[in-house]
Short mmCIF file of C-alpha atoms in Angstrom, two decimals:
data_model
loop_
_atom_site.label_atom_id
_atom_site.label_comp_id
_atom_site.label_asym_id
_atom_site.label_seq_id
_atom_site.Cartn_x
_atom_site.Cartn_y
_atom_site.Cartn_z
CA UNK T 1 -0.06 -0.17 -0.07
CA UNK T 2 1.00 3.70 -0.24
CA UNK T 3 0.84 6.30 2.56
CA UNK T 4 1.14 9.84 2.11
CA UNK T 5 3.68 11.16 4.73
CA UNK T 6 3.43 14.71 5.51
CA UNK T 7 6.68 16.70 6.13
CA UNK T 8 7.40 19.71 8.38
CA UNK T 9 10.15 22.40 8.70
CA UNK T 10 13.65 20.95 8.59
CA UNK T 11 12.38 17.79 7.36
CA UNK T 12 10.11 19.27 4.38
CA UNK T 13 13.19 21.34 3.35
CA UNK T 14 15.72 18.32 3.48
CA UNK T 15 13.05 16.30 1.42
CA UNK T 16 12.55 19.09 -0.90
CA UNK T 17 8.51 18.49 -0.31
CA UNK T 18 5.69 18.85 1.98
CA UNK T 19 4.57 15.44 1.04
CA UNK T 20 6.23 12.08 0.39
CA UNK T 21 4.51 9.01 -1.36
CA UNK T 22 5.87 5.73 0.74
CA UNK T 23 5.28 2.18 -0.38
CA UNK T 24 4.76 -0.24 2.74
CA UNK T 25 4.20 -3.70 3.07
CA UNK T 26 0.83 -4.46 5.07
CA UNK T 27 0.55 -5.00 7.73
CA UNK T 28 2.87 -2.08 8.21
CA UNK T 29 3.94 -0.31 11.34
CA UNK T 30 5.66 3.03 12.44
CA UNK T 31 9.19 1.07 12.27
CA UNK T 32 8.62 0.16 8.95
CA UNK T 33 7.86 3.55 8.06
CA UNK T 34 10.96 5.04 9.52
CA UNK T 35 12.81 2.25 7.56
CA UNK T 36 10.98 3.06 4.26
CA UNK T 37 12.05 6.77 4.72
CA UNK T 38 15.57 6.18 5.34
CA UNK T 39 15.80 4.30 2.35
CA UNK T 40 13.87 6.59 0.13
CA UNK T 41 15.44 9.88 1.34
CA UNK T 42 18.94 9.31 2.29
CA UNK T 43 19.23 12.99 3.45
CA UNK T 44 16.51 12.72 6.41
CA UNK T 45 18.36 9.43 7.79
CA UNK T 46 20.40 11.04 10.17
CA UNK T 47 17.33 13.10 11.85
CA UNK T 48 14.87 10.26 12.08
CA UNK T 49 15.99 8.59 15.24
CA UNK T 50 15.10 12.33 17.10
CA UNK T 51 11.99 12.82 14.96
CA UNK T 52 8.71 11.76 16.23
CA UNK T 53 5.96 9.94 13.99
CA UNK T 54 2.35 11.16 14.08
CA UNK T 55 -0.42 8.64 12.99
CA UNK T 56 -3.84 10.09 12.70
CA UNK T 57 -2.55 13.21 14.56
CA UNK T 58 -1.34 11.22 17.53
CA UNK T 59 2.36 10.95 18.65
CA UNK T 60 3.12 7.13 17.80
CA UNK T 61 5.81 4.72 18.77
CA UNK T 62 7.56 2.09 16.40
CA UNK T 63 5.07 -0.64 17.15
CA UNK T 64 1.80 1.44 16.12
CA UNK T 65 -0.02 0.24 13.40
CA UNK T 66 -0.41 2.22 10.02
CA UNK T 67 -3.47 1.37 7.98
CA UNK T 68 -4.27 2.54 4.11
CA UNK T 69 -6.25 5.28 5.40
CA UNK T 70 -3.78 6.50 7.92
CA UNK T 71 -2.78 9.97 8.18
CA UNK T 72 1.13 10.13 8.83
CA UNK T 73 3.42 12.58 9.50
CA UNK T 74 7.10 13.18 10.51
CA UNK T 75 7.38 15.38 13.32
CA UNK T 76 11.15 17.25 14.15
CA UNK T 77 11.38 18.43 17.55
CA UNK T 78 9.20 21.32 18.43
CA UNK T 79 10.88 24.63 19.36
CA UNK T 80 9.81 24.35 23.44
CA UNK T 81 12.96 23.10 25.57
CA UNK T 82 15.12 25.30 23.41
CA UNK T 83 17.08 26.42 26.81
CA UNK T 84 17.23 23.00 28.34
CA UNK T 85 20.63 21.26 28.31
CA UNK T 86 21.16 18.83 25.42
CA UNK T 87 20.40 15.30 26.21
CA UNK T 88 23.72 13.42 27.21
CA UNK T 89 24.92 11.37 24.58
CA UNK T 90 25.01 7.70 24.64
CA UNK T 91 26.85 5.20 22.19
CA UNK T 92 23.75 4.10 19.74
CA UNK T 93 24.96 0.68 20.03
CA UNK T 94 24.20 0.59 23.72
CA UNK T 95 20.65 -0.01 24.73
CA UNK T 96 19.35 2.38 27.22
CA UNK T 97 17.89 0.34 29.79
CA UNK T 98 19.28 -3.00 31.22
CA UNK T 99 18.46 -2.75 34.83
CA UNK T 100 15.28 -4.79 34.33
CA UNK T 101 15.08 -6.97 37.18
CA UNK T 102 16.57 -4.73 39.88
CA UNK T 103 15.45 -2.29 42.48
CA UNK T 104 17.78 0.40 43.70
CA UNK T 105 17.47 2.96 46.04
CA UNK T 106 18.84 6.34 45.23
CA UNK T 107 20.28 7.05 48.68
CA UNK T 108 22.57 4.02 48.31
CA UNK T 109 23.94 5.50 45.16
CA UNK T 110 24.26 8.94 46.79
CA UNK T 111 26.40 7.41 49.50
CA UNK T 112 28.93 5.53 47.01
CA UNK T 113 30.62 8.13 44.25
CA UNK T 114 30.16 6.52 40.92
CA UNK T 115 34.00 6.63 40.54
CA UNK T 116 34.27 4.30 43.31
CA UNK T 117 31.72 2.01 42.53
CA UNK T 118 33.33 1.58 39.02
CA UNK T 119 36.72 0.88 40.71
CA UNK T 120 35.74 -1.55 42.85
CA UNK T 121 33.07 -3.03 40.55
CA UNK T 122 30.28 -2.60 43.64
CA UNK T 123 26.86 -1.76 42.93
CA UNK T 124 25.20 0.08 45.95
CA UNK T 125 21.68 -1.29 46.08
CA UNK T 126 20.20 -0.18 49.68
CA UNK T 127 21.03 1.86 52.24
CA UNK T 128 18.70 2.33 55.14
CA UNK T 129 20.96 5.05 56.80
CA UNK T 130 22.43 2.17 58.83
CA UNK T 131 23.12 -1.05 56.85
CA UNK T 132 24.56 -0.76 53.11
CA UNK T 133 23.74 -3.37 50.80
CA UNK T 134 25.62 -3.78 47.45
CA UNK T 135 26.29 -6.46 44.79
CA UNK T 136 30.17 -7.22 44.21
CA UNK T 137 31.53 -9.20 41.10
CA UNK T 138 31.74 -12.60 41.81
CA UNK T 139 35.30 -14.07 42.52
CA UNK T 140 37.34 -15.81 45.74
CA UNK T 141 38.49 -12.24 46.83
CA UNK T 142 35.32 -10.78 46.85
CA UNK T 143 35.51 -10.10 50.75
CA UNK T 144 38.99 -8.65 50.63
CA UNK T 145 37.47 -5.98 47.83
CA UNK T 146 34.66 -5.37 50.27
CA UNK T 147 37.18 -4.69 52.79
CA UNK T 148 39.18 -2.56 50.67
CA UNK T 149 36.17 -0.64 49.59
CA UNK T 150 34.94 -0.15 53.29
CA UNK T 151 38.61 1.26 53.69
CA UNK T 152 38.73 3.62 50.94
CA UNK T 153 35.36 5.12 51.51
CA UNK T 154 35.79 5.06 55.71
CA UNK T 155 32.60 3.15 56.06
CA UNK T 156 31.86 1.87 59.47
CA UNK T 157 28.43 0.85 59.13
CA UNK T 158 27.57 -2.91 58.36
CA UNK T 159 27.81 -3.95 54.96
CA UNK T 160 25.82 -6.65 53.37
CA UNK T 161 26.96 -8.16 50.01
CA UNK T 162 25.75 -10.60 47.37
CA UNK T 163 28.17 -11.97 44.67
CA UNK T 164 26.72 -11.84 40.97
CA UNK T 165 28.46 -12.09 37.46
CA UNK T 166 31.00 -9.41 36.65
CA UNK T 167 29.82 -8.48 33.00
CA UNK T 168 26.15 -7.94 33.81
CA UNK T 169 27.11 -6.19 36.98
CA UNK T 170 29.70 -3.68 35.21
CA UNK T 171 26.56 -2.82 32.79
CA UNK T 172 24.30 -2.59 36.05
CA UNK T 173 26.56 0.03 37.56
CA UNK T 174 26.57 2.44 34.68
CA UNK T 175 23.04 2.20 34.14
CA UNK T 176 21.95 2.57 38.30
CA UNK T 177 24.24 5.79 38.27
CA UNK T 178 22.82 7.07 34.77
CA UNK T 179 19.14 6.55 35.86
CA UNK T 180 19.61 7.36 39.61
CA UNK T 181 18.03 10.89 39.56
CA UNK T 182 15.21 9.72 37.10
CA UNK T 183 11.78 10.13 38.93
CA UNK T 184 7.99 10.11 38.06
CA UNK T 185 6.82 13.37 36.96
CA UNK T 186 3.20 13.43 36.85
CA UNK T 187 2.36 11.22 40.23
CA UNK T 188 -0.95 13.14 41.82
CA UNK T 189 0.86 11.23 45.36
CA UNK T 190 4.00 12.84 45.08
CA UNK T 191 3.25 15.70 47.49
CA UNK T 192 3.17 13.95 50.58
CA UNK T 193 1.69 10.63 49.37
CA UNK T 194 3.05 7.02 50.10
CA UNK T 195 4.34 6.29 46.41
CA UNK T 196 7.91 6.09 45.53
CA UNK T 197 8.80 8.59 42.96
CA UNK T 198 12.27 7.19 41.83
CA UNK T 199 12.53 5.08 39.20
CA UNK T 200 15.30 2.73 40.22
CA UNK T 201 13.00 1.90 43.43
CA UNK T 202 10.02 1.09 41.60
CA UNK T 203 8.85 -2.57 41.00
CA UNK T 204 10.69 -3.86 37.84
CA UNK T 205 8.52 -5.69 34.87
CA UNK T 206 9.72 -8.00 32.07
CA UNK T 207 9.92 -4.49 29.98
CA UNK T 208 12.79 -2.77 30.67
CA UNK T 209 11.08 0.64 30.26
CA UNK T 210 7.80 -0.23 32.37
CA UNK T 211 7.89 -0.31 36.09
CA UNK T 212 5.11 -0.45 38.65
CA UNK T 213 4.46 1.51 41.62
CA UNK T 214 4.44 -1.25 44.50
CA UNK T 215 2.01 1.55 46.59
CA UNK T 216 -1.04 2.24 44.13
CA UNK T 217 -0.21 -0.49 41.35
CA UNK T 218 0.07 2.03 38.35
CA UNK T 219 2.00 1.26 35.63
CA UNK T 220 4.94 3.87 34.74
CA UNK T 221 6.60 4.50 31.67
CA UNK T 222 10.28 5.65 31.32
CA UNK T 223 10.79 8.26 28.92
CA UNK T 224 14.09 9.85 27.64
CA UNK T 225 12.62 13.06 26.45
CA UNK T 226 10.35 15.68 27.44
CA UNK T 227 8.64 15.30 24.30
CA UNK T 228 8.14 11.50 24.90
CA UNK T 229 7.10 12.37 28.37
CA UNK T 230 4.27 14.99 27.30
CA UNK T 231 2.93 12.62 24.62
CA UNK T 232 2.17 9.89 27.06
CA UNK T 233 1.11 12.41 29.63
CA UNK T 234 -1.55 13.75 27.68
CA UNK T 235 -2.83 10.25 27.27
CA UNK T 236 -3.11 9.58 30.96
CA UNK T 237 -0.03 7.93 31.38
CA UNK T 238 2.05 7.80 34.48
CA UNK T 239 5.78 8.84 33.33
CA UNK T 240 9.08 8.84 34.52
CA UNK T 241 11.44 11.24 33.03
CA UNK T 242 15.26 10.68 32.57
CA UNK T 243 16.97 13.36 34.82
CA UNK T 244 20.92 13.40 34.62
CA UNK T 245 21.92 12.48 38.33
CA UNK T 246 23.82 15.81 38.98
CA UNK T 247 24.61 15.01 42.88
CA UNK T 248 26.72 11.94 41.85
CA UNK T 249 29.92 13.96 40.73
CA UNK T 250 32.86 11.80 39.92
CA UNK T 251 34.94 12.16 43.00
CA UNK T 252 38.87 11.72 42.52
CA UNK T 253 40.71 9.07 44.87
CA UNK T 254 43.55 10.58 46.47
CA UNK T 255 46.94 8.30 45.76
CA UNK T 256 47.74 6.08 48.65
CA UNK T 257 49.33 7.64 51.44
CA UNK T 258 53.10 6.31 51.79
CA UNK T 259 52.93 5.59 55.67
CA UNK T 260 57.01 5.21 55.80
CA UNK T 261 57.54 8.76 54.72
CA UNK L 1 -11.37 28.56 22.75
CA UNK L 2 -8.38 27.75 20.36
CA UNK L 3 -7.04 28.84 17.26
CA UNK L 4 -4.18 28.83 14.82
CA UNK L 5 -4.21 32.01 12.62
CA UNK L 6 -2.01 33.81 10.21
CA UNK L 7 -3.14 37.37 11.02
CA UNK L 8 -1.60 39.35 13.98
CA UNK L 9 -2.89 38.17 17.52
CA UNK L 10 -5.38 40.99 19.24
CA UNK L 11 -4.15 40.51 22.76
CA UNK L 12 -7.29 42.70 24.32
CA UNK L 13 -9.61 40.50 22.39
CA UNK L 14 -8.06 37.17 23.79
CA UNK L 15 -8.36 38.98 27.34
CA UNK L 16 -11.79 39.74 26.86
CA UNK L 17 -12.46 35.98 25.76
CA UNK L 18 -11.82 34.67 29.01
CA UNK L 19 -12.95 37.44 31.19
CA UNK L 20 -15.99 36.46 33.69
CA UNK L 21 -17.64 37.93 36.85
CA UNK L 22 -17.06 34.53 38.40
CA UNK L 23 -13.13 35.16 37.86
CA UNK L 24 -11.06 36.77 40.72
CA UNK L 25 -8.11 36.53 38.34
CA UNK L 26 -7.08 36.64 34.64
CA UNK L 27 -3.69 35.76 33.32
CA UNK L 28 -2.53 36.58 29.87
CA UNK L 29 0.88 35.37 28.53
CA UNK L 30 2.21 36.70 25.46
CA UNK L 31 5.03 35.22 23.57
CA UNK L 32 6.62 38.09 21.20
CA UNK L 33 9.51 37.79 18.90
CA UNK L 34 12.67 38.52 20.37
CA UNK L 35 15.43 40.14 18.60
CA UNK L 36 18.48 38.87 20.19
CA UNK L 37 19.43 35.40 21.11
CA UNK L 38 23.03 35.28 22.58
CA UNK L 39 25.19 36.81 19.86
CA UNK L 40 22.35 36.28 17.23
CA UNK L 41 20.40 39.06 15.73
CA UNK L 42 16.75 38.29 14.76
CA UNK L 43 15.17 39.97 11.46
CA UNK L 44 12.15 37.97 11.30
CA UNK L 45 10.64 34.61 12.02
CA UNK L 46 8.59 32.22 10.01
CA UNK L 47 6.36 29.71 12.04
CA UNK L 48 4.85 26.80 10.59
CA UNK L 49 2.53 24.38 12.14
CA UNK L 50 0.77 20.84 11.43
CA UNK L 51 -2.70 22.12 11.64
CA UNK L 52 -4.80 19.65 12.35
CA UNK L 53 -2.62 17.84 14.63
CA UNK L 54 -1.65 21.24 16.38
CA UNK L 55 -5.60 22.14 17.09
CA UNK L 56 -6.12 18.68 18.49
CA UNK L 57 -3.09 19.00 20.76
CA UNK L 58 -4.22 22.18 22.02
CA UNK L 59 -7.60 21.07 22.76
CA UNK L 60 -6.10 17.94 24.57
CA UNK L 61 -4.00 20.72 26.73
CA UNK L 62 -7.04 22.72 27.42
CA UNK L 63 -8.79 19.25 28.79
CA UNK L 64 -5.90 18.57 30.82
CA UNK L 65 -5.55 22.40 32.29
CA UNK L 66 -9.05 22.04 33.15
CA UNK L 67 -8.80 18.67 34.65
CA UNK L 68 -5.98 20.38 36.73
CA UNK L 69 -7.13 23.57 37.96
CA UNK L 70 -10.54 25.19 38.08
CA UNK L 71 -10.98 27.28 34.84
CA UNK L 72 -13.23 29.30 34.11
CA UNK L 73 -12.35 30.36 30.69
CA UNK L 74 -9.52 29.66 28.67
CA UNK L 75 -7.98 30.88 25.25
CA UNK L 76 -4.86 29.83 23.41
CA UNK L 77 -4.13 31.56 20.05
CA UNK L 78 -0.96 31.07 18.03
CA UNK L 79 0.14 32.66 15.04
CA UNK L 80 1.83 31.16 11.89
CA UNK L 81 3.68 32.61 9.16
CA UNK L 82 6.08 35.65 8.91
CA UNK L 83 6.24 37.51 12.17
CA UNK L 84 8.34 40.60 12.60
CA UNK L 85 10.28 41.78 15.96
CA UNK L 86 8.04 42.53 18.30
CA UNK L 87 4.91 40.74 16.84
CA UNK L 88 2.85 38.33 19.12
CA UNK L 89 3.54 34.51 18.38
CA UNK L 90 1.34 33.25 21.14
CA UNK L 91 -1.25 34.30 23.37
CA UNK L 92 -2.46 32.27 26.35
CA UNK L 93 -5.10 33.72 28.65
CA UNK L 94 -6.97 31.79 31.40
CA UNK L 95 -9.62 32.91 34.13
CA UNK L 96 -9.82 31.13 37.57
CA UNK L 97 -11.44 32.22 40.92
CA UNK L 98 -8.11 32.80 42.64
CA UNK L 99 -4.74 34.21 41.21
CA UNK L 100 -2.66 31.21 41.93
CA UNK L 101 -4.45 28.93 39.59
CA UNK L 102 -4.43 31.26 37.00
CA UNK L 103 -0.68 31.76 37.25
CA UNK L 104 -0.10 27.96 37.35
CA UNK L 105 -2.33 26.95 34.64
CA UNK L 106 -0.83 29.68 32.24
CA UNK L 107 2.53 28.55 33.08
CA UNK L 108 1.65 25.07 32.80
CA UNK L 109 -0.15 25.52 29.21
CA UNK L 110 2.68 27.34 27.81
CA UNK L 111 5.56 25.22 28.87
CA UNK L 112 3.27 21.98 27.59
CA UNK L 113 2.47 23.77 24.35
CA UNK L 114 5.92 24.32 23.39
CA UNK L 115 6.85 20.84 23.95
CA UNK L 116 3.83 18.69 22.35
CA UNK L 117 2.33 20.99 19.82
CA UNK L 118 3.72 20.64 16.83
CA UNK L 119 4.46 24.17 15.66
CA UNK L 120 8.07 25.13 14.33
CA UNK L 121 9.63 28.30 14.14
CA UNK L 122 12.56 29.21 11.45
CA UNK L 123 14.99 32.16 12.49
CA UNK L 124 15.78 34.57 9.81
CA UNK L 125 19.17 35.84 11.28
CA UNK L 126 20.76 39.20 10.37
CA UNK L 127 23.52 37.78 8.46
CA UNK L 128 21.11 36.52 6.16
CA UNK L 129 21.14 32.62 7.24
CA UNK L 130 17.84 30.84 8.09
CA UNK L 131 17.68 28.28 10.70
CA UNK L 132 14.76 25.75 11.76
CA UNK L 133 14.80 25.46 15.69
CA UNK L 134 14.51 21.89 16.71
CA UNK L 135 16.19 21.41 19.74
CA UNK L 136 17.94 18.05 20.26
CA UNK L 137 18.11 17.50 16.30
CA UNK L 138 21.62 17.91 16.70
CA UNK L 139 22.10 19.52 13.02
CA UNK L 140 21.90 23.00 11.92
CA UNK L 141 20.01 22.85 8.91
CA UNK L 142 21.64 23.11 5.62
CA UNK L 143 20.49 26.70 3.74
#
């Protein structure tokens, strides 16, 4: 089937036309449309990932179906948010969210600087003001590493630690600090209610971008951009919006002190 | 009342649309064409909309705002086409019983409008260059 794709602003300018006739095999989705446009208009290819697609005047994710009568449009970012800092870049090859099955309390991450967590390959998971719970890479020397970590940070609190595979742990550490400040932006209970707002301490699900509030049971969608979050918010969805974790500055570790000096 | 127009916005008329004896507060916001953006100097702007979707998104904004605040009347007018320095590009007017809700609703509508409503602006800079403003796209548009 053929669909007429409406183009606006820079997309229209690059394509040299306000409308593009695109052939799609049925059943078609937004993802198939994106692929077809990339093929048909190479000039648009680098911009496609940052553009939204609208199907019948509604922002549509990649799995949304496109029928023969659908009105489809390519929506470049709108001018709002012009003063916002740019979204931090991550390598395109890396999936954004890999912490599907972990529940982490941001106060634990706040306690341990990211540089230390990476150096010791330790993922802080919970801190109740007294006891710190961590995950550490599996190995015969794990207890030793916990001891060194304790010494470097001068932690006298009890530490509860569990061993796990090194490779997924390394990825989880990066992602946990990346998402540490991300929280729900449209929870009606957030003022004094019982619901938790930080993404990382919501109940994980099988879908990496979906978690649930274990107080009220509401499903929460993780969004990378404000556009995405607004689009879901107007559809009545509960949304957590990615926020760079500003309080987690890289803290340099001093050189070891030579005690003989 | 929601509209997307290509003629000058009459701010007084927009204000009149929301005034009511039930209101204790009326908040009017005007977005106007600014001459200076950092080092750059603007000669004029061009706004382009995806009209059907923009009107639909504006209507959704109105419904959302009415669900959140006790709004008596609300008007959103956005202008498209070529705008000169100082021209009004968008007007948002809200009337509510008390001022706090009027301020909050007006700010929320304006912030959200700029995020979700498919209306774009092109800067025509004093150096003759043109640029579509697409935050996050990461590429200056070739001219």
